[in-house]
XYZ file of C-alpha atoms in Angstrom:
257
model
C 1.196 47.267 16.554
C -1.038 46.329 13.615
C -2.798 43.635 15.631
C -3.169 45.983 18.606
C -4.736 48.603 16.335
C -7.113 45.974 14.927
C -8.211 44.938 18.420
C -8.604 48.545 19.526
C -10.541 49.532 16.397
C -12.832 46.522 16.754
C -13.602 47.389 20.383
C -14.394 51.017 19.526
C -16.454 50.026 16.493
C -18.669 47.832 18.653
C -19.365 50.850 20.834
C -19.829 53.604 18.286
C -21.150 52.032 15.078
C -24.653 52.197 16.594
C -24.582 54.709 19.493
C -28.321 54.446 20.103
C -28.051 50.682 20.599
C -25.055 51.074 22.904
C -26.928 53.595 25.037
C -30.030 51.406 25.135
C -28.016 48.427 26.381
C -26.176 50.256 29.158
C -28.974 52.693 30.059
C -29.930 50.960 33.348
C -26.309 51.218 34.495
C -26.052 54.850 33.362
C -29.126 55.727 35.425
C -27.647 53.865 38.390
C -24.250 55.575 38.237
C -25.510 59.056 37.453
C -28.299 58.733 40.012
C -25.757 57.881 42.702
C -23.633 60.872 41.649
C -26.662 63.184 41.703
C -27.729 62.030 45.180
C -24.179 62.517 46.461
C -24.036 66.005 44.953
C -27.371 67.064 46.459
C -27.208 65.399 49.884
C -23.449 65.363 50.529
C -22.189 68.501 48.819
C -20.302 69.646 51.926
C -18.498 66.305 52.141
C -17.474 66.545 48.481
C -16.225 70.077 49.020
C -14.240 69.013 52.086
C -12.582 66.238 50.080
C -11.477 68.805 47.499
C -10.036 71.022 50.227
C -8.393 68.331 52.334
C -4.952 69.804 51.656
C -6.170 73.149 53.011
C -7.265 71.390 56.218
C -10.905 72.213 55.782
C -13.269 71.392 58.619
C -14.426 67.757 58.510
C -17.881 67.303 56.952
C -20.872 66.019 58.940
C -20.805 62.283 59.609
C -24.211 61.734 57.996
C -22.931 63.251 54.750
C -19.874 60.999 54.824
C -22.155 57.976 55.191
C -24.277 59.184 52.267
C -21.134 59.683 50.217
C -19.888 56.163 51.002
C -23.284 54.665 50.144
C -23.426 56.564 46.857
C -19.867 55.499 46.068
C -20.753 51.844 46.568
C -23.887 52.283 44.460
C -21.806 53.877 41.719
C -19.326 50.979 41.750
C -22.186 48.491 41.440
C -23.538 50.570 38.566
C -20.206 50.281 36.756
C -20.297 46.515 37.323
C -23.807 46.362 35.854
C -22.633 48.327 32.809
C -19.821 45.833 32.244
C -22.102 42.802 32.561
C -24.694 44.285 30.199
C -22.117 45.098 27.547
C -20.311 41.760 27.794
C -23.599 39.885 27.419
C -24.912 42.122 24.652
C -21.842 41.475 22.479
C -21.130 37.855 23.385
C -24.772 36.849 22.879
C -24.269 38.045 19.287
C -26.354 41.187 19.826
C -29.567 39.451 18.788
C -30.681 38.400 22.253
C -33.723 39.964 23.824
C -33.436 42.496 26.614
C -34.463 39.823 29.110
C -31.603 37.547 28.049
C -29.034 40.349 28.210
C -30.044 41.493 31.681
C -28.291 39.382 34.323
C -30.056 37.634 37.163
C -29.182 38.578 40.712
C -27.058 35.461 41.214
C -25.000 36.080 38.081
C -24.574 39.771 38.901
C -23.290 39.154 42.428
C -21.072 36.376 41.147
C -19.574 38.900 38.739
C -19.059 41.401 41.550
C -17.313 38.750 43.643
C -15.026 37.804 40.756
C -14.219 41.499 40.277
C -13.300 41.814 43.971
C -11.028 38.749 43.788
C -9.458 40.045 40.587
C -8.888 43.455 42.139
C -7.063 41.866 45.071
C -4.880 39.768 42.744
C -4.086 42.814 40.602
C -3.187 44.793 43.705
C -0.703 42.122 44.810
C 0.723 41.785 41.299
C 1.059 45.560 40.966
C 3.130 45.966 44.136
C 6.426 45.140 42.340
C 5.542 47.640 39.622
C 4.931 50.336 42.217
C 8.184 49.564 44.012
C 10.104 49.659 40.726
C 8.588 53.021 39.831
C 9.518 54.423 43.253
C 13.100 53.245 42.815
C 13.290 54.749 39.340
C 11.820 57.982 40.688
C 14.475 58.091 43.386
C 17.231 57.629 40.825
C 15.926 60.177 38.312
C 14.972 62.879 40.801
C 11.647 64.614 41.293
C 11.507 66.826 38.204
C 7.988 67.247 36.760
C 9.042 65.686 33.435
C 10.522 62.633 35.147
C 7.477 62.180 37.376
C 5.158 62.491 34.371
C 7.116 59.891 32.415
C 7.218 57.509 35.385
C 3.479 57.934 35.839
C 2.807 57.150 32.172
C 5.024 54.061 32.260
C 3.369 52.838 35.452
C -0.087 53.448 33.955
C 0.773 51.419 30.853
C 2.192 48.598 33.007
C -0.956 48.502 35.166
C -3.176 48.428 32.060
C -1.124 45.607 30.534
C -1.482 43.638 33.760
C -5.235 44.257 33.810
C -5.596 43.091 30.205
C -3.681 39.898 30.985
C -5.743 39.016 34.062
C -9.234 40.349 33.395
C -10.729 37.826 30.969
C -12.288 36.343 34.099
C -14.804 39.208 33.977
C -16.458 38.588 30.573
C -16.391 34.893 31.477
C -18.255 35.647 34.716
C -20.747 37.810 32.820
C -21.582 34.752 30.699
C -21.968 32.560 33.769
C -18.631 30.761 33.353
C -15.933 30.367 35.975
C -12.421 31.226 34.798
C -9.407 31.276 37.076
C -7.077 34.274 36.938
C -4.287 31.917 35.893
C -6.418 30.768 32.929
C -6.781 34.377 31.793
C -3.008 34.811 32.042
C -2.408 31.707 29.914
C -5.109 32.598 27.386
C -3.593 36.040 26.755
C -0.025 34.713 26.468
C -0.108 34.600 22.618
C -0.884 38.336 22.597
C 1.366 39.361 25.484
C 3.492 41.654 23.311
C 0.500 43.015 21.439
C -1.155 43.910 24.731
C 1.697 46.310 25.531
C 0.770 48.356 22.459
C -2.896 48.031 23.361
C -2.155 49.286 26.876
C -0.468 52.346 25.356
C -3.560 53.066 23.229
C -5.819 52.744 26.277
C -3.485 55.005 28.267
C -3.790 57.630 25.515
C -7.595 57.473 25.776
C -7.453 57.808 29.557
C -5.050 60.750 29.285
C -7.261 62.542 26.767
C -10.306 62.066 29.002
C -8.270 63.424 31.922
C -7.345 66.506 29.893
C -11.005 67.021 28.972
C -11.971 66.732 32.639
C -9.352 69.332 33.550
C -10.598 71.745 30.893
C -14.296 71.382 31.718
C -14.048 71.015 35.489
C -16.885 73.062 37.070
C -16.428 74.771 40.433
C -19.414 73.108 42.103
C -18.368 69.757 43.684
C -21.670 68.091 42.761
C -21.432 69.083 39.090
C -17.775 68.055 39.076
C -18.742 64.609 40.354
C -21.403 64.301 37.634
C -18.870 65.206 34.938
C -16.270 62.830 36.370
C -18.876 60.061 36.448
C -19.670 60.554 32.751
C -15.985 60.456 31.812
C -15.376 57.384 33.996
C -18.319 55.678 32.282
C -16.757 56.329 28.874
C -13.314 55.247 30.037
C -14.719 52.112 31.673
C -16.858 51.250 28.665
C -13.854 51.398 26.339
C -11.907 49.047 28.629
C -14.898 46.712 29.017
C -15.360 46.595 25.247
C -11.666 45.754 24.903
C -12.041 42.847 27.329
C -15.099 41.658 25.420
C -13.131 41.743 22.174
C -10.230 39.806 23.694
C -12.547 37.209 25.207
C -14.427 36.701 21.964
C -11.196 36.457 19.967
C -9.054 34.353 22.331
C -11.634 32.191 24.106
C -14.450 31.867 21.564
C -12.268 32.044 18.455
C -14.077 34.972 16.852
C -12.540 36.903 13.980
C -11.826 40.615 14.310
C -13.413 41.532 10.984
């Protein structure tokens, strides 16, 4: 647990010891993500509202709004990818590189996106046994709210642990290196137990952000999407910083001090 706390503290310290620098580095991605959310809220508000009311069998939204919503969703995902690449490069280039060096070229960026797609598919396949196990446990324990909550927390921690084990391919891709998913698995083997504790810490952060979202959730679908986007940016940035820390420590041999 001590090593997990050290890794977690190091990742957060990189983000928050100089907030202005952090914001400057990821600002292009923030504009991209929040711009996509704003466009979706303004031009596809009915579609967002219909998604919220799908259980109530609301009338389907106009097709053009659905297309706008899909386009904005894809733009938002690419914005998150840009944020990850910028932060990986900012830290792993020792934070003294110029803005031009930190910003990725088009080829590197799309290579990163492709690696993320491949990784997502591998994680999906690897997570199937976890999902099946959770369903079996749920069937044995019943459907009480407490049991479902506990199963959800355990599944969330397991998924995070799996992501930490497999995702070193992403900071590698951000630096222009090719790393196989199996290499990430082997590289994280020395910290496999530590990563369970780290996954719990990340799950706590995600849960707290979820509680905040529930408390601050505005009624307007567009504003709700904007708020969710901000919280997802924070959640994603914490995870990305954790991957950067692990890559620097395990692959480049950097100290955590």
